[in-house]
């Protein structure tokens, strides 16, 4: 039956509405960029890119806007989180995809989704109550430290690493596994020499997206990192991250100080864009192959 | 060709859950011969093939009764790694690993703990020669195996298998992904390999069975209906179902 004009119009109308809603998310992204760059870029012009990114001193009320210690701290925390989270997450993904039965999968997957859904303030809270005192008592220092923050962030990025690595491992064709078994390889040899290398780009992407999550995390980090304005020299030193800096000071910042925080935001945004680009690149390369 | 059985089964029954996939199969494969298994889809020929290197173990809910012998030894008494090394398998779709040609070739050697570089290189050369790939590939051993043509991939998979020195090679429809010319070349390879190896091949292609095999088994609905010399099966089959299938009346 041919469509009536009215039905055709309805189809087009619905499609139009869906397209505009779909594009609105892009529009918001665009707005965020515009907003942050408009606020953040003038200070780069005024103070100088080098003085902000490589400046050591952050005293925004006195005209010093160096955020180098925070950039370094953000990277330290991120790599710390990766050192904690990557082996745990990858092992879990391997267990899920290669060893666990259906029942275990049905139990573990929702549990992991729950882990992802726990608010970051709760992680921070647990960190303050348990991790910080343990670190202080066992290893010394203030407890509010790079180590504590790395542990908590490492746990927070587990769901990202596990779910993306799991998909990558499950995407390895069954024929590769069969080929390996048929030559007399053991299960572990098959996993270690065939499955993991075949899924390496997806696993790498999961690590990078996990890093993106870690570098952007704010609340939990503020609560346990100690927020001292310096480059940490040991894993027991407190530190302040880029995100922490914005969250801690925005409430009372005015004038150039406020602009300085936006500049921090610009740097953060650029770092996250780079990480996402690398992650997408490594996933795409896999698809093309 | 000598008369001892490299592979045999005795009243073999196999169930996938409640589905009775192989029914009282008594079957032999003689040393240094090519034996073909033919039959319509779903008749159990691949399942039977996969019994001999215990690839069915990878599937849940498989139950097997009766005995399966490799070189007259019950496979339940052979360690699974040794068994799979001895009874190699080539799959329907060529499945080189997504690494370089050379890495594909030394995978089996490394898996079985052979680390000697020089020795491994010799084995790689010998095995690639055996499948007729050496001249073509010797200058690009470190290019990705996935960039080869389908036929070369399948040859590579056979060569890869030869590196671990199997005695018996199982081929599960090895030419179904190949064009007719590539198919003929793989068949020639099989006939060459027969001198040193025992070959069991599952095929949809009756002409292929007629061309390459010495013995043929016809399977239908999980039963081995008829088993005899290939010339017998194709010229004067004893069972009317076999005759019906090879003359194309059904299947």
PDB file of N, CA and C in Angstrom, chain B residues 103-169:
ATOM      1  N   UNK B 103      56.269 -15.504  12.258  1.00  0.00           N
ATOM      2  CA  UNK B 103      55.746 -15.768  13.601  1.00  0.00           C
ATOM      3  C   UNK B 103      54.688 -16.860  13.588  1.00  0.00           C
ATOM      4  N   UNK B 104      53.892 -16.885  12.527  1.00  0.00           N
ATOM      5  CA  UNK B 104      52.930 -17.978  12.386  1.00  0.00           C
ATOM      6  C   UNK B 104      53.651 -19.316  12.336  1.00  0.00           C
ATOM      7  N   UNK B 105      54.744 -19.326  11.571  1.00  0.00           N
ATOM      8  CA  UNK B 105      55.452 -20.585  11.370  1.00  0.00           C
ATOM      9  C   UNK B 105      56.145 -21.080  12.635  1.00  0.00           C
ATOM     10  N   UNK B 106      56.642 -20.156  13.465  1.00  0.00           N
ATOM     11  CA  UNK B 106      57.363 -20.642  14.644  1.00  0.00           C
ATOM     12  C   UNK B 106      56.455 -20.758  15.869  1.00  0.00           C
ATOM     13  N   UNK B 107      55.176 -20.437  15.687  1.00  0.00           N
ATOM     14  CA  UNK B 107      54.279 -20.510  16.852  1.00  0.00           C
ATOM     15  C   UNK B 107      54.273 -21.890  17.504  1.00  0.00           C
ATOM     16  N   UNK B 108      54.095 -22.910  16.672  1.00  0.00           N
ATOM     17  CA  UNK B 108      54.038 -24.269  17.204  1.00  0.00           C
ATOM     18  C   UNK B 108      55.352 -24.676  17.848  1.00  0.00           C
ATOM     19  N   UNK B 109      56.458 -24.257  17.227  1.00  0.00           N
ATOM     20  CA  UNK B 109      57.767 -24.612  17.772  1.00  0.00           C
ATOM     21  C   UNK B 109      57.967 -23.979  19.146  1.00  0.00           C
ATOM     22  N   UNK B 110      57.621 -22.685  19.238  1.00  0.00           N
ATOM     23  CA  UNK B 110      57.768 -21.999  20.517  1.00  0.00           C
ATOM     24  C   UNK B 110      56.846 -22.610  21.567  1.00  0.00           C
ATOM     25  N   UNK B 111      55.634 -22.953  21.121  1.00  0.00           N
ATOM     26  CA  UNK B 111      54.666 -23.547  22.032  1.00  0.00           C
ATOM     27  C   UNK B 111      55.218 -24.829  22.654  1.00  0.00           C
ATOM     28  N   UNK B 112      55.973 -25.577  21.840  1.00  0.00           N
ATOM     29  CA  UNK B 112      56.515 -26.822  22.367  1.00  0.00           C
ATOM     30  C   UNK B 112      57.951 -26.666  22.835  1.00  0.00           C
ATOM     31  N   UNK B 113      58.305 -25.402  23.124  1.00  0.00           N
ATOM     32  CA  UNK B 113      59.555 -25.153  23.830  1.00  0.00           C
ATOM     33  C   UNK B 113      60.810 -25.207  22.986  1.00  0.00           C
ATOM     34  N   UNK B 114      60.680 -25.076  21.665  1.00  0.00           N
ATOM     35  CA  UNK B 114      61.900 -25.102  20.852  1.00  0.00           C
ATOM     36  C   UNK B 114      62.375 -23.680  20.609  1.00  0.00           C
ATOM     37  N   UNK B 115      63.478 -23.313  21.233  1.00  0.00           N
ATOM     38  CA  UNK B 115      63.931 -21.929  21.206  1.00  0.00           C
ATOM     39  C   UNK B 115      65.105 -21.698  20.267  1.00  0.00           C
ATOM     40  N   UNK B 116      65.718 -22.754  19.796  1.00  0.00           N
ATOM     41  CA  UNK B 116      66.919 -22.623  18.971  1.00  0.00           C
ATOM     42  C   UNK B 116      66.600 -21.940  17.641  1.00  0.00           C
ATOM     43  N   UNK B 117      67.086 -20.693  17.508  1.00  0.00           N
ATOM     44  CA  UNK B 117      66.715 -19.881  16.340  1.00  0.00           C
ATOM     45  C   UNK B 117      67.092 -20.534  15.015  1.00  0.00           C
ATOM     46  N   UNK B 118      68.321 -21.030  14.980  1.00  0.00           N
ATOM     47  CA  UNK B 118      68.825 -21.542  13.716  1.00  0.00           C
ATOM     48  C   UNK B 118      68.033 -22.781  13.287  1.00  0.00           C
ATOM     49  N   UNK B 119      67.848 -23.636  14.278  1.00  0.00           N
ATOM     50  CA  UNK B 119      67.100 -24.865  14.020  1.00  0.00           C
ATOM     51  C   UNK B 119      65.672 -24.527  13.575  1.00  0.00           C
ATOM     52  N   UNK B 120      65.049 -23.560  14.267  1.00  0.00           N
ATOM     53  CA  UNK B 120      63.688 -23.168  13.907  1.00  0.00           C
ATOM     54  C   UNK B 120      63.625 -22.638  12.478  1.00  0.00           C
ATOM     55  N   UNK B 121      64.638 -21.834  12.117  1.00  0.00           N
ATOM     56  CA  UNK B 121      64.640 -21.292  10.757  1.00  0.00           C
ATOM     57  C   UNK B 121      64.703 -22.409   9.722  1.00  0.00           C
ATOM     58  N   UNK B 122      65.488 -23.432  10.033  1.00  0.00           N
ATOM     59  CA  UNK B 122      65.572 -24.564   9.096  1.00  0.00           C
ATOM     60  C   UNK B 122      64.231 -25.263   8.965  1.00  0.00           C
ATOM     61  N   UNK B 123      63.564 -25.437  10.103  1.00  0.00           N
ATOM     62  CA  UNK B 123      62.263 -26.120  10.071  1.00  0.00           C
ATOM     63  C   UNK B 123      61.253 -25.291   9.266  1.00  0.00           C
ATOM     64  N   UNK B 124      61.279 -23.950   9.499  1.00  0.00           N
ATOM     65  CA  UNK B 124      60.362 -23.080   8.759  1.00  0.00           C
ATOM     66  C   UNK B 124      60.593 -23.234   7.263  1.00  0.00           C
ATOM     67  N   UNK B 125      61.862 -23.228   6.870  1.00  0.00           N
ATOM     68  CA  UNK B 125      62.173 -23.345   5.450  1.00  0.00           C
ATOM     69  C   UNK B 125      61.680 -24.685   4.890  1.00  0.00           C
ATOM     70  N   UNK B 126      61.959 -25.745   5.640  1.00  0.00           N
ATOM     71  CA  UNK B 126      61.585 -27.085   5.187  1.00  0.00           C
ATOM     72  C   UNK B 126      60.063 -27.199   5.021  1.00  0.00           C
ATOM     73  N   UNK B 127      59.336 -26.666   6.006  1.00  0.00           N
ATOM     74  CA  UNK B 127      57.878 -26.826   5.982  1.00  0.00           C
ATOM     75  C   UNK B 127      57.245 -25.941   4.907  1.00  0.00           C
ATOM     76  N   UNK B 128      57.796 -24.729   4.733  1.00  0.00           N
ATOM     77  CA  UNK B 128      57.248 -23.885   3.672  1.00  0.00           C
ATOM     78  C   UNK B 128      57.535 -24.504   2.300  1.00  0.00           C
ATOM     79  N   UNK B 129      58.684 -25.154   2.190  1.00  0.00           N
ATOM     80  CA  UNK B 129      58.996 -25.851   0.947  1.00  0.00           C
ATOM     81  C   UNK B 129      58.004 -26.988   0.698  1.00  0.00           C
ATOM     82  N   UNK B 130      57.685 -27.687   1.772  1.00  0.00           N
ATOM     83  CA  UNK B 130      56.791 -28.843   1.628  1.00  0.00           C
ATOM     84  C   UNK B 130      55.433 -28.436   1.065  1.00  0.00           C
ATOM     85  N   UNK B 131      55.003 -27.210   1.346  1.00  0.00           N
ATOM     86  CA  UNK B 131      53.703 -26.787   0.825  1.00  0.00           C
ATOM     87  C   UNK B 131      53.858 -25.880  -0.399  1.00  0.00           C
ATOM     88  N   UNK B 132      55.096 -25.748  -0.883  1.00  0.00           N
ATOM     89  CA  UNK B 132      55.328 -24.983  -2.101  1.00  0.00           C
ATOM     90  C   UNK B 132      55.204 -23.480  -1.934  1.00  0.00           C
ATOM     91  N   UNK B 133      55.522 -22.990  -0.747  1.00  0.00           N
ATOM     92  CA  UNK B 133      55.421 -21.542  -0.537  1.00  0.00           C
ATOM     93  C   UNK B 133      56.787 -20.877  -0.404  1.00  0.00           C
ATOM     94  N   UNK B 134      57.836 -21.677  -0.221  1.00  0.00           N
ATOM     95  CA  UNK B 134      59.122 -21.097   0.156  1.00  0.00           C
ATOM     96  C   UNK B 134      59.638 -20.099  -0.868  1.00  0.00           C
ATOM     97  N   UNK B 135      59.645 -20.501  -2.139  1.00  0.00           N
ATOM     98  CA  UNK B 135      60.203 -19.611  -3.153  1.00  0.00           C
ATOM     99  C   UNK B 135      59.486 -18.273  -3.162  1.00  0.00           C
ATOM    100  N   UNK B 136      58.167 -18.348  -3.007  1.00  0.00           N
ATOM    101  CA  UNK B 136      57.371 -17.135  -3.105  1.00  0.00           C
ATOM    102  C   UNK B 136      57.489 -16.239  -1.862  1.00  0.00           C
ATOM    103  N   UNK B 137      57.658 -16.860  -0.718  1.00  0.00           N
ATOM    104  CA  UNK B 137      57.599 -16.096   0.524  1.00  0.00           C
ATOM    105  C   UNK B 137      58.934 -15.836   1.194  1.00  0.00           C
ATOM    106  N   UNK B 138      60.010 -16.453   0.703  1.00  0.00           N
ATOM    107  CA  UNK B 138      61.250 -16.385   1.483  1.00  0.00           C
ATOM    108  C   UNK B 138      61.753 -14.957   1.696  1.00  0.00           C
ATOM    109  N   UNK B 139      61.400 -14.048   0.774  1.00  0.00           N
ATOM    110  CA  UNK B 139      61.871 -12.674   0.932  1.00  0.00           C
ATOM    111  C   UNK B 139      60.900 -11.789   1.705  1.00  0.00           C
ATOM    112  N   UNK B 140      59.750 -12.341   2.029  1.00  0.00           N
ATOM    113  CA  UNK B 140      58.818 -11.513   2.820  1.00  0.00           C
ATOM    114  C   UNK B 140      58.221 -12.287   3.976  1.00  0.00           C
ATOM    115  N   UNK B 141      59.098 -12.966   4.706  1.00  0.00           N
ATOM    116  CA  UNK B 141      58.648 -13.744   5.852  1.00  0.00           C
ATOM    117  C   UNK B 141      58.117 -12.870   6.973  1.00  0.00           C
ATOM    118  N   UNK B 142      58.484 -11.580   6.943  1.00  0.00           N
ATOM    119  CA  UNK B 142      58.082 -10.743   8.067  1.00  0.00           C
ATOM    120  C   UNK B 142      56.928  -9.816   7.713  1.00  0.00           C
ATOM    121  N   UNK B 143      56.258 -10.114   6.597  1.00  0.00           N
ATOM    122  CA  UNK B 143      55.040  -9.361   6.282  1.00  0.00           C
ATOM    123  C   UNK B 143      53.851 -10.072   6.943  1.00  0.00           C
ATOM    124  N   UNK B 144      52.743  -9.322   7.146  1.00  0.00           N
ATOM    125  CA  UNK B 144      51.600  -9.926   7.853  1.00  0.00           C
ATOM    126  C   UNK B 144      51.001 -11.110   7.082  1.00  0.00           C
ATOM    127  N   UNK B 145      50.719 -12.170   7.816  1.00  0.00           N
ATOM    128  CA  UNK B 145      50.160 -13.368   7.182  1.00  0.00           C
ATOM    129  C   UNK B 145      48.769 -13.088   6.620  1.00  0.00           C
ATOM    130  N   UNK B 146      48.068 -12.114   7.217  1.00  0.00           N
ATOM    131  CA  UNK B 146      46.705 -11.846   6.763  1.00  0.00           C
ATOM    132  C   UNK B 146      46.671 -11.168   5.394  1.00  0.00           C
ATOM    133  N   UNK B 147      47.833 -10.724   4.905  1.00  0.00           N
ATOM    134  CA  UNK B 147      47.834 -10.074   3.594  1.00  0.00           C
ATOM    135  C   UNK B 147      47.958 -11.083   2.451  1.00  0.00           C
ATOM    136  N   UNK B 148      48.127 -12.365   2.773  1.00  0.00           N
ATOM    137  CA  UNK B 148      48.254 -13.376   1.719  1.00  0.00           C
ATOM    138  C   UNK B 148      46.892 -13.683   1.084  1.00  0.00           C
ATOM    139  N   UNK B 149      46.935 -14.314  -0.089  1.00  0.00           N
ATOM    140  CA  UNK B 149      45.679 -14.745  -0.711  1.00  0.00           C
ATOM    141  C   UNK B 149      45.117 -15.911   0.091  1.00  0.00           C
ATOM    142  N   UNK B 150      43.827 -16.212  -0.138  1.00  0.00           N
ATOM    143  CA  UNK B 150      43.187 -17.278   0.633  1.00  0.00           C
ATOM    144  C   UNK B 150      43.917 -18.618   0.452  1.00  0.00           C
ATOM    145  N   UNK B 151      44.307 -18.891  -0.781  1.00  0.00           N
ATOM    146  CA  UNK B 151      44.983 -20.174  -1.009  1.00  0.00           C
ATOM    147  C   UNK B 151      46.305 -20.223  -0.255  1.00  0.00           C
ATOM    148  N   UNK B 152      47.055 -19.114  -0.331  1.00  0.00           N
ATOM    149  CA  UNK B 152      48.346 -19.106   0.355  1.00  0.00           C
ATOM    150  C   UNK B 152      48.161 -19.171   1.862  1.00  0.00           C
ATOM    151  N   UNK B 153      47.085 -18.538   2.335  1.00  0.00           N
ATOM    152  CA  UNK B 153      46.809 -18.632   3.776  1.00  0.00           C
ATOM    153  C   UNK B 153      46.591 -20.086   4.176  1.00  0.00           C
ATOM    154  N   UNK B 154      45.819 -20.799   3.352  1.00  0.00           N
ATOM    155  CA  UNK B 154      45.532 -22.191   3.695  1.00  0.00           C
ATOM    156  C   UNK B 154      46.813 -23.026   3.620  1.00  0.00           C
ATOM    157  N   UNK B 155      47.644 -22.759   2.610  1.00  0.00           N
ATOM    158  CA  UNK B 155      48.933 -23.452   2.535  1.00  0.00           C
ATOM    159  C   UNK B 155      49.783 -23.147   3.753  1.00  0.00           C
ATOM    160  N   UNK B 156      49.760 -21.867   4.146  1.00  0.00           N
ATOM    161  CA  UNK B 156      50.537 -21.473   5.321  1.00  0.00           C
ATOM    162  C   UNK B 156      50.046 -22.234   6.554  1.00  0.00           C
ATOM    163  N   UNK B 157      48.726 -22.376   6.672  1.00  0.00           N
ATOM    164  CA  UNK B 157      48.177 -23.099   7.826  1.00  0.00           C
ATOM    165  C   UNK B 157      48.638 -24.550   7.817  1.00  0.00           C
ATOM    166  N   UNK B 158      48.717 -25.137   6.621  1.00  0.00           N
ATOM    167  CA  UNK B 158      49.200 -26.515   6.538  1.00  0.00           C
ATOM    168  C   UNK B 158      50.681 -26.567   6.912  1.00  0.00           C
ATOM    169  N   UNK B 159      51.446 -25.608   6.383  1.00  0.00           N
ATOM    170  CA  UNK B 159      52.876 -25.561   6.697  1.00  0.00           C
ATOM    171  C   UNK B 159      53.100 -25.361   8.190  1.00  0.00           C
ATOM    172  N   UNK B 160      52.280 -24.483   8.765  1.00  0.00           N
ATOM    173  CA  UNK B 160      52.387 -24.196  10.189  1.00  0.00           C
ATOM    174  C   UNK B 160      52.188 -25.478  11.003  1.00  0.00           C
ATOM    175  N   UNK B 161      51.254 -26.267  10.516  1.00  0.00           N
ATOM    176  CA  UNK B 161      50.966 -27.526  11.188  1.00  0.00           C
ATOM    177  C   UNK B 161      52.139 -28.491  11.086  1.00  0.00           C
ATOM    178  N   UNK B 162      52.765 -28.514   9.896  1.00  0.00           N
ATOM    179  CA  UNK B 162      53.857 -29.463   9.681  1.00  0.00           C
ATOM    180  C   UNK B 162      55.042 -29.196  10.593  1.00  0.00           C
ATOM    181  N   UNK B 163      55.177 -27.933  11.067  1.00  0.00           N
ATOM    182  CA  UNK B 163      56.337 -27.610  11.906  1.00  0.00           C
ATOM    183  C   UNK B 163      56.360 -28.456  13.178  1.00  0.00           C
ATOM    184  N   UNK B 164      55.205 -28.850  13.693  1.00  0.00           N
ATOM    185  CA  UNK B 164      55.210 -29.629  14.934  1.00  0.00           C
ATOM    186  C   UNK B 164      55.236 -31.136  14.666  1.00  0.00           C
ATOM    187  N   UNK B 165      55.512 -31.501  13.414  1.00  0.00           N
ATOM    188  CA  UNK B 165      55.677 -32.895  13.006  1.00  0.00           C
ATOM    189  C   UNK B 165      54.530 -33.808  13.409  1.00  0.00           C
ATOM    190  N   UNK B 166      53.333 -33.521  12.873  1.00  0.00           N
ATOM    191  CA  UNK B 166      52.222 -34.423  13.146  1.00  0.00           C
ATOM    192  C   UNK B 166      52.405 -35.711  12.336  1.00  0.00           C
ATOM    193  N   UNK B 167      51.685 -36.760  12.746  1.00  0.00           N
ATOM    194  CA  UNK B 167      51.698 -37.978  11.929  1.00  0.00           C
ATOM    195  C   UNK B 167      50.432 -38.033  11.086  1.00  0.00           C
ATOM    196  N   UNK B 168      49.390 -37.430  11.630  1.00  0.00           N
ATOM    197  CA  UNK B 168      48.085 -37.507  10.985  1.00  0.00           C
ATOM    198  C   UNK B 168      47.583 -36.077  10.807  1.00  0.00           C
ATOM    199  N   UNK B 169      47.016 -35.791   9.631  1.00  0.00           N
ATOM    200  CA  UNK B 169      46.483 -34.452   9.402  1.00  0.00           C
ATOM    201  C   UNK B 169      44.990 -34.553   9.130  1.00  0.00           C
TER     202      UNK B 169
END
